[in-house]
């Protein structure tokens, strides 16, 4: 049951969910996979401004689309409309990938991911073995990469990458990474990025502002310093916005709602009904008359409890779509909270 609570809490908009830019650095994809039934849309945009007199803005967008499957599997693609990892192949680069993630322990202390991929621009079978380790506010990331025909050239290449994230609060941190091909050739230098990573409060979205010397964060694109439109070796700036999409919120297409169950003093005269939603007990204070009952309906996708500070018996777990009814025989002020979410608090005043 504890495991169930941990899993269900991960489905809620939380600042540190698996798709968060607070868990990875701008050029590393880390080990994240969307939860099963969840789609992920990430928009990475980098740009630079050309010199006088034109001052034109040159844009490098990369879209990541991924779908979470059961068993911590995901499939996805990265599509860059203005890539230059492969010279002379046009500017579109698409990387198709699958990912399998494995977490050691329940707290994401150490996670690995295996990501086989195919880059359509270079016609190269690519892959990454990634790992990350989290301890409190710090996440360290590493990746080992292989490419069968990197950059469209007929040679297999290997690259390594490392990065770190330091979170100052659950909502803001800094991140950076470095990646390099092994046995570099003349002109090939390490790729790097530095970023400010931000979770947007009360939303499942995260955002980063960053600088890098590469334009695209595919396996190939982020493994060496980019030509950034051949000949221009520039630092370019950009941002990334991450958007998880939960189809279940649009009508329970993936999750059948559990059968509602009502526990407690079922049948007692109801003086007030509260709907628990978005990790809140509806209203903080409710007033009823002695002898009446309060009914709590759980409208959240996670289990809550009504646990009294005093000797009053509490609810036990209230399942999603379930309800708890408690009759108050005596006048008084009854304060309560939710055991899994202690910041959820409420008061029943019985007159
Ligand atoms: Cu709760």
mmCIF file of N, CA, C and O and ligand atoms in Angstrom, residues 276 279-281 298 300 302-305 337-344, ligand 1:
data_model
loop_
_atom_site.group_PDB
_atom_site.id
_atom_site.type_symbol
_atom_site.label_atom_id
_atom_site.label_comp_id
_atom_site.label_asym_id
_atom_site.label_seq_id
_atom_site.Cartn_x
_atom_site.Cartn_y
_atom_site.Cartn_z
ATOM 1 N N UNK A 276 -12.998 16.638 -1.562
ATOM 2 C CA UNK A 276 -11.531 16.751 -1.512
ATOM 3 C C UNK A 276 -11.034 16.810 -2.953
ATOM 4 O O UNK A 276 -11.312 15.917 -3.755
ATOM 5 N N UNK A 279 -5.643 18.194 -3.532
ATOM 6 C CA UNK A 279 -4.966 18.132 -2.241
ATOM 7 C C UNK A 279 -5.474 19.185 -1.263
ATOM 8 O O UNK A 279 -4.710 19.771 -0.494
ATOM 9 N N UNK A 280 -6.799 19.430 -1.295
ATOM 10 C CA UNK A 280 -7.419 20.320 -0.320
ATOM 11 C C UNK A 280 -8.732 19.710 0.142
ATOM 12 O O UNK A 280 -9.414 19.033 -0.625
ATOM 13 N N UNK A 281 -9.104 20.018 1.399
ATOM 14 C CA UNK A 281 -10.347 19.491 1.963
ATOM 15 C C UNK A 281 -11.547 20.373 1.606
ATOM 16 O O UNK A 281 -12.456 20.517 2.405
ATOM 17 N N UNK A 298 -13.895 11.984 -1.933
ATOM 18 C CA UNK A 298 -12.539 12.122 -2.488
ATOM 19 C C UNK A 298 -12.610 12.292 -4.005
ATOM 20 O O UNK A 298 -12.843 11.334 -4.731
ATOM 21 N N UNK A 300 -9.996 13.406 -5.721
ATOM 22 C CA UNK A 300 -8.622 13.365 -6.236
ATOM 23 C C UNK A 300 -8.295 11.966 -6.748
ATOM 24 O O UNK A 300 -8.920 10.987 -6.339
ATOM 25 N N UNK A 302 -5.816 10.316 -5.866
ATOM 26 C CA UNK A 302 -4.980 9.647 -4.865
ATOM 27 C C UNK A 302 -5.774 9.423 -3.581
ATOM 28 O O UNK A 302 -6.808 10.029 -3.355
ATOM 29 N N UNK A 303 -5.239 8.528 -2.762
ATOM 30 C CA UNK A 303 -5.860 8.195 -1.485
ATOM 31 C C UNK A 303 -5.627 9.325 -0.480
ATOM 32 O O UNK A 303 -4.535 9.876 -0.405
ATOM 33 N N UNK A 304 -6.662 9.692 0.261
ATOM 34 C CA UNK A 304 -6.517 10.640 1.365
ATOM 35 C C UNK A 304 -7.072 10.007 2.634
ATOM 36 O O UNK A 304 -7.730 8.978 2.580
ATOM 37 N N UNK A 305 -6.810 10.661 3.763
ATOM 38 C CA UNK A 305 -7.444 10.241 5.011
ATOM 39 C C UNK A 305 -8.004 11.470 5.716
ATOM 40 O O UNK A 305 -7.567 12.592 5.459
ATOM 41 N N UNK A 337 -6.399 16.257 9.781
ATOM 42 C CA UNK A 337 -5.457 16.384 8.660
ATOM 43 C C UNK A 337 -5.490 15.107 7.846
ATOM 44 O O UNK A 337 -6.196 14.154 8.187
ATOM 45 N N UNK A 338 -4.709 15.102 6.774
ATOM 46 C CA UNK A 338 -4.570 13.904 5.934
ATOM 47 C C UNK A 338 -3.213 13.279 6.242
ATOM 48 O O UNK A 338 -2.186 13.954 6.180
ATOM 49 N N UNK A 339 -3.190 12.006 6.572
ATOM 50 C CA UNK A 339 -1.922 11.365 6.948
ATOM 51 C C UNK A 339 -0.897 11.347 5.810
ATOM 52 O O UNK A 339 0.251 11.729 6.013
ATOM 53 N N UNK A 340 -1.269 10.937 4.573
ATOM 54 C CA UNK A 340 -0.241 10.981 3.516
ATOM 55 C C UNK A 340 0.169 12.399 3.121
ATOM 56 O O UNK A 340 1.243 12.587 2.574
ATOM 57 N N UNK A 341 -0.697 13.380 3.355
ATOM 58 C CA UNK A 341 -0.405 14.764 2.959
ATOM 59 C C UNK A 341 -0.647 15.668 4.168
ATOM 60 O O UNK A 341 -1.694 16.321 4.260
ATOM 61 N N UNK A 342 0.300 15.737 5.094
ATOM 62 C CA UNK A 342 0.068 16.423 6.375
ATOM 63 C C UNK A 342 -0.236 17.917 6.229
ATOM 64 O O UNK A 342 -0.787 18.524 7.150
ATOM 65 N N UNK A 343 0.088 18.487 5.055
ATOM 66 C CA UNK A 343 -0.234 19.906 4.850
ATOM 67 C C UNK A 343 -1.718 20.105 4.588
ATOM 68 O O UNK A 343 -2.213 21.222 4.594
ATOM 69 N N UNK A 344 -2.473 19.014 4.357
ATOM 70 C CA UNK A 344 -3.926 19.130 4.176
ATOM 71 C C UNK A 344 -4.556 19.143 5.554
ATOM 72 O O UNK A 344 -4.434 18.177 6.308
HETATM 73 CU CU1 LIG B 1 -4.199 13.398 1.303
#
